[in-house]
């Protein structure tokens, strides 16, 4: 099967969204926790989180265009902080539900039954049920003119994880804490590691 540029453009919108979102393969499933300056919490599932650097520890993510209210984006721009929480197989259904369009005065925590957790005076909420989570300070925000999306870059300030998944060399065994992956827009997966390989040399 071969789809040309024109054939892709001619696809029905939802079909095209499913197709193109599937092409990048497995993605991380994360819940982004924020809170506005009035204490209203927000929780959103995001599959676009990516590693940017280890020193300093930087993480990026893409947020959809701000052509409609984006409470996650608005909150983190206002407070300059947010949390990222791994989705595990015990909470993926509730995590997916956060993608529904709730009003700003409705907390996705309350709507989905997930629990807020505040750690070490960090004002943005963590997800208590998540087994790996970290706090971030906003460092850069870029509007991407090509499609109107927003690039967010944060620096990790605190990490919370189950010690059982942390190996001697710093590798985090995310399978040990049942972290799930997502493909496309709505397909959730558990993974099976094939192997850890030695550093490749010529």
Short mmCIF file of C-alpha atoms in Angstrom, two decimals:
data_model
loop_
_atom_site.label_atom_id
_atom_site.label_comp_id
_atom_site.label_asym_id
_atom_site.label_seq_id
_atom_site.Cartn_x
_atom_site.Cartn_y
_atom_site.Cartn_z
CA UNK A 1 0.00 0.00 0.00
CA UNK A 2 1.29 3.44 -0.95
CA UNK A 3 -0.21 6.73 0.19
CA UNK A 4 0.96 9.84 -1.62
CA UNK A 5 1.02 13.34 -0.17
CA UNK A 6 -2.23 14.11 -1.98
CA UNK A 7 -3.85 10.87 -0.83
CA UNK A 8 -2.95 11.70 2.77
CA UNK A 9 -4.39 15.20 2.40
CA UNK A 10 -7.62 13.76 1.00
CA UNK A 11 -8.23 11.41 3.94
CA UNK A 12 -11.12 12.05 6.31
CA UNK A 13 -9.83 14.12 9.24
CA UNK A 14 -10.25 11.56 12.04
CA UNK A 15 -8.90 8.72 9.91
CA UNK A 16 -5.84 10.82 9.02
CA UNK A 17 -5.29 11.70 12.69
CA UNK A 18 -5.32 8.02 13.69
CA UNK A 19 -2.99 7.10 10.84
CA UNK A 20 -0.38 9.82 11.31
CA UNK A 21 -0.37 9.53 15.10
CA UNK A 22 0.40 5.81 14.74
CA UNK A 23 3.46 6.27 12.53
CA UNK A 24 5.89 7.36 15.25
CA UNK A 25 5.44 4.04 17.08
CA UNK A 26 5.26 3.55 20.83
CA UNK A 27 5.23 6.77 22.88
CA UNK A 28 5.40 7.43 26.58
CA UNK A 29 2.12 7.92 28.43
CA UNK A 30 2.38 10.67 31.02
CA UNK A 31 0.02 12.73 33.13
CA UNK A 32 0.94 16.40 33.42
CA UNK A 33 -0.19 17.97 36.69
CA UNK A 34 -0.66 21.72 37.06
CA UNK A 35 -2.42 24.18 39.32
CA UNK A 36 -3.41 27.78 38.65
CA UNK A 37 -2.70 30.70 40.96
CA UNK A 38 -6.09 30.19 42.64
CA UNK A 39 -5.37 26.56 43.53
CA UNK A 40 -7.52 24.99 40.79
CA UNK A 41 -5.88 21.72 39.73
CA UNK A 42 -5.63 20.29 36.23
CA UNK A 43 -4.45 16.93 34.92
CA UNK A 44 -3.86 16.01 31.29
CA UNK A 45 -2.52 12.94 29.53
CA UNK A 46 0.33 13.73 27.14
CA UNK A 47 2.14 11.36 24.77
CA UNK A 48 4.67 13.87 23.43
CA UNK A 49 7.14 14.04 26.35
CA UNK A 50 10.77 13.60 25.26
CA UNK A 51 14.27 13.62 26.78
CA UNK A 52 16.26 16.73 25.87
CA UNK A 53 19.38 16.52 28.04
CA UNK A 54 20.78 15.05 31.25
CA UNK A 55 22.99 17.90 32.50
CA UNK A 56 21.04 19.99 33.20
CA UNK A 57 18.14 17.49 33.27
CA UNK A 58 15.76 18.81 30.60
CA UNK A 59 12.51 17.38 29.28
CA UNK A 60 10.42 18.71 26.42
CA UNK A 61 6.82 18.20 25.41
CA UNK A 62 4.47 19.41 22.71
CA UNK A 63 1.06 20.86 23.53
CA UNK A 64 -1.65 21.21 20.91
CA UNK A 65 -2.51 24.65 19.46
CA UNK A 66 -3.81 27.26 21.89
CA UNK A 67 -6.74 28.05 19.59
CA UNK A 68 -9.05 26.75 22.34
CA UNK A 69 -8.52 26.88 26.13
CA UNK A 70 -5.53 24.74 27.14
CA UNK A 71 -5.61 24.66 30.91
CA UNK A 72 -2.31 22.78 31.23
CA UNK A 73 -0.50 25.32 29.07
CA UNK A 74 -2.14 28.31 30.74
CA UNK A 75 -1.36 27.03 34.24
CA UNK A 76 2.29 26.20 33.65
CA UNK A 77 2.93 29.49 31.88
CA UNK A 78 1.42 31.31 34.86
CA UNK A 79 3.14 29.35 37.64
CA UNK A 80 6.32 28.26 35.81
CA UNK A 81 6.07 24.74 37.20
CA UNK A 82 4.37 21.40 36.59
CA UNK A 83 4.70 17.68 37.27
CA UNK A 84 5.07 14.69 34.96
CA UNK A 85 3.72 11.35 36.19
CA UNK A 86 4.15 7.96 34.50
CA UNK A 87 0.95 6.15 33.63
CA UNK A 88 0.90 2.53 34.81
CA UNK A 89 -1.41 -0.34 33.98
CA UNK A 90 -3.51 0.23 37.10
CA UNK A 91 -4.53 3.76 36.07
CA UNK A 92 -4.44 3.90 32.26
CA UNK A 93 -8.24 4.00 31.96
CA UNK A 94 -8.49 6.95 34.34
CA UNK A 95 -5.49 8.60 32.70
CA UNK A 96 -7.12 8.36 29.27
CA UNK A 97 -10.30 9.97 30.62
CA UNK A 98 -8.34 13.16 31.40
CA UNK A 99 -8.30 13.84 27.64
CA UNK A 100 -12.00 14.72 27.82
CA UNK A 101 -12.83 18.43 27.61
CA UNK A 102 -13.50 19.47 31.18
CA UNK A 103 -14.21 23.07 32.12
CA UNK A 104 -11.47 25.02 33.87
CA UNK A 105 -13.29 24.84 37.21
CA UNK A 106 -13.54 21.04 36.95
CA UNK A 107 -10.51 19.12 38.21
CA UNK A 108 -9.60 16.05 36.19
CA UNK A 109 -8.32 14.56 39.45
CA UNK A 110 -11.83 14.65 40.88
CA UNK A 111 -13.52 13.66 37.63
CA UNK A 112 -11.38 10.55 37.12
CA UNK A 113 -10.83 9.45 40.71
CA UNK A 114 -7.07 10.01 40.65
CA UNK A 115 -5.52 11.46 43.80
CA UNK A 116 -3.56 14.68 44.20
CA UNK A 117 -0.29 14.52 46.10
CA UNK A 118 1.81 17.51 47.16
CA UNK A 119 5.48 16.83 47.89
CA UNK A 120 8.17 18.99 49.49
CA UNK A 121 6.35 22.33 49.14
CA UNK A 122 6.07 22.01 45.34
CA UNK A 123 2.82 23.75 44.50
CA UNK A 124 1.88 21.71 41.41
CA UNK A 125 0.11 18.42 42.14
CA UNK A 126 1.54 14.96 41.58
CA UNK A 127 -0.54 11.87 40.88
CA UNK A 128 -0.41 9.74 44.01
CA UNK A 129 -1.06 6.51 42.08
CA UNK A 130 1.89 7.07 39.74
CA UNK A 131 5.01 5.08 40.60
CA UNK A 132 7.49 7.41 38.87
CA UNK A 133 7.00 11.17 38.87
CA UNK A 134 9.05 14.33 38.77
CA UNK A 135 8.76 18.06 39.32
CA UNK A 136 9.76 20.57 36.67
CA UNK A 137 10.42 24.29 36.41
CA UNK A 138 9.52 25.91 33.10
CA UNK A 139 12.65 27.06 31.26
CA UNK A 140 11.54 27.80 27.70
CA UNK A 141 8.31 28.10 25.72
CA UNK A 142 8.25 28.31 21.93
CA UNK A 143 5.27 28.73 19.62
CA UNK A 144 5.81 26.57 16.52
CA UNK A 145 4.54 28.50 13.53
CA UNK A 146 4.47 25.44 11.26
CA UNK A 147 1.32 24.03 12.91
CA UNK A 148 0.51 26.25 15.88
CA UNK A 149 1.66 23.79 18.55
CA UNK A 150 3.56 24.84 21.68
CA UNK A 151 6.98 23.49 22.68
CA UNK A 152 7.52 23.40 26.43
CA UNK A 153 10.97 22.78 27.95
CA UNK A 154 11.31 22.14 31.66
CA UNK A 155 14.16 21.38 34.05
CA UNK A 156 13.68 18.48 36.46
CA UNK A 157 14.09 19.58 40.08
CA UNK A 158 12.88 16.51 42.00
CA UNK A 159 12.36 12.84 41.15
CA UNK A 160 10.18 10.38 43.07
CA UNK A 161 10.30 6.68 42.22
CA UNK A 162 10.14 3.21 43.68
CA UNK A 163 13.71 2.22 44.55
CA UNK A 164 13.01 -1.31 43.32
CA UNK A 165 13.10 -0.07 39.72
CA UNK A 166 16.39 1.86 40.04
CA UNK A 167 19.42 -0.17 39.00
CA UNK A 168 23.04 0.27 40.11
CA UNK A 169 24.10 2.14 36.96
CA UNK A 170 21.19 4.59 37.11
CA UNK A 171 19.00 2.76 34.61
CA UNK A 172 15.32 2.85 35.54
CA UNK A 173 13.49 -0.41 34.84
CA UNK A 174 10.11 1.06 34.00
CA UNK A 175 8.66 -2.39 33.28
CA UNK A 176 9.14 -3.21 36.97
CA UNK A 177 6.64 -0.48 37.87
CA UNK A 178 4.17 -1.38 35.12
CA UNK A 179 4.63 1.82 33.11
CA UNK A 180 2.57 1.63 29.92
CA UNK A 181 3.17 2.95 26.42
CA UNK A 182 0.68 4.43 23.99
CA UNK A 183 0.41 4.13 20.21
CA UNK A 184 -1.80 6.23 18.02
CA UNK A 185 -4.39 8.21 19.95
CA UNK A 186 -5.96 5.57 22.15
CA UNK A 187 -4.07 2.25 22.21
CA UNK A 188 -2.27 1.36 25.46
CA UNK A 189 0.42 -1.30 25.82
CA UNK A 190 2.59 -3.11 28.32
CA UNK A 191 6.12 -3.81 27.08
CA UNK A 192 8.62 -6.66 27.08
CA UNK A 193 12.33 -5.83 27.11
CA UNK A 194 14.44 -7.84 24.69
CA UNK A 195 17.83 -6.93 26.20
CA UNK A 196 20.09 -4.16 27.42
CA UNK A 197 23.03 -3.91 25.04
CA UNK A 198 26.59 -2.73 25.63
CA UNK A 199 27.66 0.76 24.52
CA UNK A 200 28.27 0.48 20.78
CA UNK A 201 31.83 1.09 19.60
CA UNK A 202 33.38 0.98 16.18
#
